[in-house]
XYZ file of C-alpha atoms in Angstrom:
305
model
C 45.720 89.997 274.745
C 42.111 90.762 273.885
C 40.148 93.471 275.684
C 36.465 93.754 276.493
C 34.486 95.494 273.769
C 31.411 95.809 275.996
C 31.234 96.200 279.769
C 27.887 96.276 281.582
C 27.755 96.581 285.358
C 24.506 97.033 287.264
C 22.153 97.956 284.395
C 18.556 98.570 285.504
C 15.511 99.859 283.643
C 11.914 100.451 284.757
C 8.939 101.061 282.466
C 5.793 102.327 284.237
C 6.612 100.449 287.445
C 7.611 97.307 285.518
C 11.207 96.237 286.104
C 12.523 95.422 282.615
C 16.139 95.051 283.808
C 17.324 94.434 287.330
C 21.042 94.888 288.045
C 22.262 93.100 284.917
C 26.025 92.717 284.447
C 28.135 91.069 281.751
C 31.101 91.701 279.478
C 31.849 90.832 275.852
C 35.393 90.171 274.677
C 36.494 91.949 271.519
C 36.194 89.743 268.442
C 33.788 87.287 270.076
C 30.090 86.475 269.686
C 27.887 86.928 272.767
C 24.252 85.806 272.869
C 21.392 87.087 275.006
C 18.762 84.374 275.475
C 15.454 84.530 277.267
C 11.674 84.298 276.832
C 9.738 87.258 275.466
C 9.834 90.025 278.051
C 13.120 88.875 279.576
C 14.798 92.221 278.842
C 17.051 91.222 275.926
C 15.996 93.899 273.438
C 15.922 96.554 276.156
C 19.520 95.720 277.056
C 20.641 95.938 273.441
C 18.910 99.275 272.852
C 20.559 100.688 275.962
C 23.981 99.848 274.533
C 23.509 101.999 271.435
C 21.555 104.760 273.142
C 18.047 104.121 271.808
C 16.739 103.385 275.314
C 17.859 105.386 278.335
C 18.692 103.850 281.679
C 16.919 104.879 284.863
C 17.986 108.459 285.732
C 19.114 107.545 289.242
C 21.052 104.480 288.117
C 24.648 103.922 289.195
C 25.550 101.560 286.385
C 28.860 101.365 284.539
C 28.395 100.734 280.805
C 30.915 101.163 278.023
C 31.088 100.158 274.363
C 34.680 100.312 273.118
C 35.291 102.896 275.835
C 32.237 105.036 275.015
C 29.332 105.537 277.434
C 25.825 105.268 275.918
C 24.548 108.151 278.063
C 27.102 110.588 276.614
C 28.434 109.074 273.402
C 25.418 107.774 271.502
C 26.638 109.008 268.103
C 30.140 107.617 268.548
C 28.709 104.183 269.388
C 26.331 104.248 266.424
C 29.207 105.233 264.144
C 31.267 102.168 265.070
C 28.313 99.743 265.289
C 25.986 98.056 262.832
C 22.424 97.454 264.009
C 20.058 94.729 262.779
C 16.637 95.364 264.398
C 13.826 92.837 264.752
C 11.559 94.730 262.393
C 11.915 95.069 258.620
C 12.501 98.803 258.097
C 13.709 98.868 254.492
C 12.302 101.435 252.055
C 10.025 99.275 249.915
C 9.804 101.804 247.051
C 13.551 101.782 246.453
C 15.840 99.151 244.984
C 18.355 97.071 246.891
C 21.191 99.287 245.661
C 19.354 102.510 246.510
C 18.632 101.334 250.059
C 22.310 100.653 250.639
C 23.483 103.862 248.971
C 21.206 106.008 251.142
C 22.486 104.278 254.258
C 26.107 104.817 253.213
C 25.499 108.585 253.188
C 24.646 108.519 256.892
C 28.290 107.573 257.489
C 29.740 110.066 255.021
C 31.104 107.369 252.729
C 32.005 108.813 249.328
C 30.114 107.346 246.357
C 33.033 105.454 244.838
C 33.916 103.740 248.111
C 30.240 103.093 248.880
C 29.661 101.328 245.551
C 32.742 99.169 246.100
C 31.606 98.266 249.614
C 28.051 97.547 248.424
C 29.222 95.164 245.701
C 31.283 93.281 248.285
C 28.339 93.050 250.711
C 25.868 91.940 248.030
C 28.262 89.135 247.114
C 28.844 88.331 250.803
C 25.087 87.932 251.404
C 24.443 86.300 247.985
C 22.261 89.161 246.743
C 24.259 90.359 243.732
C 21.584 89.355 241.233
C 18.990 91.373 243.182
C 20.897 94.683 243.243
C 18.354 96.358 240.921
C 15.235 94.772 242.434
C 12.761 96.723 244.517
C 12.359 95.621 248.130
C 8.756 94.517 247.648
C 10.012 92.001 245.053
C 12.269 90.245 247.569
C 11.470 87.218 249.693
C 11.559 87.462 253.479
C 14.965 85.768 253.591
C 16.402 88.164 251.035
C 15.121 91.160 252.991
C 16.727 89.855 256.154
C 20.046 89.327 254.413
C 19.818 92.838 252.984
C 19.236 94.325 256.451
C 22.378 92.551 257.652
C 24.303 93.836 254.618
C 23.053 97.342 255.394
C 24.294 97.023 258.986
C 27.750 96.192 257.610
C 27.971 99.186 255.251
C 30.234 101.131 257.646
C 32.562 98.150 258.271
C 31.538 98.126 261.968
C 33.639 96.984 264.889
C 30.440 95.866 266.639
C 27.463 94.107 265.036
C 24.249 94.034 267.083
C 21.547 91.652 265.843
C 18.080 91.325 267.369
C 16.676 87.916 266.390
C 18.388 87.943 262.972
C 17.000 84.654 261.610
C 13.458 84.456 263.006
C 11.063 82.998 260.451
C 13.743 82.092 257.915
C 14.117 78.711 256.253
C 17.062 76.479 257.245
C 19.123 77.271 254.125
C 19.040 81.025 254.742
C 19.633 80.560 258.445
C 22.776 78.506 257.845
C 24.048 81.042 255.307
C 23.706 83.785 257.915
C 25.388 81.635 260.559
C 28.328 80.988 258.241
C 28.680 84.696 257.500
C 28.514 85.647 261.165
C 31.333 83.191 261.865
C 33.391 84.790 259.075
C 32.804 88.255 260.545
C 33.788 87.081 264.015
C 36.948 85.502 262.610
C 37.745 88.867 260.992
C 37.625 90.505 264.440
C 34.076 91.871 264.470
C 32.433 91.735 267.896
C 28.903 90.307 267.657
C 26.045 90.686 270.115
C 22.789 88.937 269.303
C 19.474 87.870 270.712
C 17.821 84.719 269.449
C 15.058 82.268 270.253
C 16.859 79.516 268.337
C 18.923 77.570 270.843
C 20.808 75.794 268.055
C 21.775 79.199 266.656
C 23.198 80.284 269.998
C 25.056 77.010 270.421
C 26.472 77.137 266.887
C 27.871 80.673 266.779
C 28.095 82.135 270.301
C 31.331 81.951 272.277
C 29.384 82.859 275.418
C 25.707 83.261 276.248
C 23.676 84.817 279.021
C 20.220 83.455 279.844
C 17.845 86.121 281.127
C 14.420 85.846 282.726
C 12.156 88.627 283.995
C 14.929 91.200 283.639
C 17.548 89.279 285.572
C 20.556 87.141 284.712
C 19.967 83.440 285.353
C 23.335 82.142 284.179
C 26.220 83.032 281.883
C 29.075 81.148 280.271
C 30.161 79.019 277.336
C 27.221 76.967 275.994
C 29.022 73.632 276.346
C 30.024 74.431 279.934
C 26.528 75.508 280.944
C 25.019 72.318 279.547
C 27.654 70.132 281.201
C 27.358 71.798 284.611
C 23.606 72.381 284.882
C 21.685 69.506 283.321
C 21.919 65.747 283.007
C 23.723 64.653 279.820
C 21.018 62.309 278.457
C 17.283 62.621 277.941
C 14.583 60.215 276.857
C 11.634 61.910 275.169
C 8.468 59.812 275.324
C 5.351 60.609 273.308
C 2.255 58.668 272.266
C 3.006 56.128 274.974
C 1.360 55.198 278.265
C 3.702 56.571 280.934
C 1.416 56.009 283.907
C 3.750 53.324 285.248
C 6.827 55.551 285.099
C 7.681 57.442 288.262
C 10.673 59.558 289.153
C 13.524 57.525 290.599
C 17.150 57.808 291.607
C 18.064 56.943 288.013
C 16.395 59.896 286.317
C 14.551 63.199 286.747
C 11.145 63.422 285.126
C 9.429 66.379 283.438
C 5.990 66.334 281.850
C 4.824 68.792 279.242
C 1.653 68.427 277.201
C 1.634 64.941 275.705
C 5.332 64.330 276.310
C 7.262 62.876 279.215
C 10.983 63.607 279.470
C 13.395 61.597 281.571
C 16.792 63.187 282.251
C 19.634 61.037 283.544
C 23.368 60.748 284.118
C 23.084 57.094 283.149
C 22.174 56.318 279.543
C 21.836 52.620 280.397
C 18.924 53.341 282.758
C 17.138 55.206 279.990
C 17.810 52.428 277.475
C 16.218 49.918 279.850
C 13.138 52.147 280.129
C 12.636 51.978 276.358
C 12.229 48.195 276.581
C 8.713 48.756 277.938
C 7.582 50.382 274.688
C 6.459 48.345 271.723
C 7.700 48.700 268.175
C 10.609 51.021 268.862
C 8.400 54.049 268.247
C 7.074 56.879 270.387
C 10.364 57.764 272.051
C 13.658 59.465 271.298
C 16.844 58.919 273.280
C 19.383 61.708 272.779
C 21.954 63.978 274.401
C 20.656 66.978 276.309
C 21.070 70.309 274.539
C 20.880 74.032 275.174
C 17.114 74.087 274.694
C 16.687 71.543 277.494
C 18.744 73.750 279.793
C 16.889 76.891 278.715
C 13.498 75.334 279.492
C 14.773 73.969 282.802
C 15.860 77.381 284.093
C 13.135 79.590 282.561
C 10.141 77.232 282.760
C 8.172 75.333 280.127
C 4.841 77.099 280.580
C 4.066 80.429 278.955
C 2.904 81.922 282.257
C 5.997 81.004 284.286
């Protein structure tokens, strides 16, 4: 029987009268991948930093938070020792080589040189960076740097891997490599907590997700269950077409955004009939609803919502 690696009950955080987190609660099962989703400012990064002690909770808070039995308020070093952290920012030492960056990090954990070199060779192979071991950081591409930061976070063979937007700005090939490796780590028993703006990423690798907005939890659960229970299964995207004659009906729910009109429905036949009004078979896309559709439904499509 698996136990919870992370327990969060009633987490709140205020910055200069701005409520960054408001009574957030969730749990993460050991050996699973849990995703925090939300627009910028939702509180995702704040929540992650609280877990490993970089950000303190409100002094008067009555929360209950534990990471493998350790409390962030009192056991910051113990949590950092068992965790690997991948921050949003690139904080590698650009004057050093790939190998030197990893060796310096290994010393923080007291790993002897022989064991560190063996672990580094494994991680360079794992992240497909072996040929770059002697290269300086400034010679690496953005994707290589990101893979190196993940390798660095794994130097201590962590029980918990925390990743803050690990694949932002990377090309599809690198992104899929990282996804595959995160699945391998999860299958080896590593607990993974990540934030991401890529809904496909969350759907692909997360066992459970929590959608946050303005510091609060909107919904939580398995991605497939959330999609099934909270949004219509089919959507017709219409663009570059005159939709003035289309009005919301009992057959579908309509959303408009920019130059697009989206019709969501339980009945794919009703949407197929709607496409008959368009000429040439162009300017529309009939598909299944996905996690991004749900995310935009519950958090809003406009930047100021």
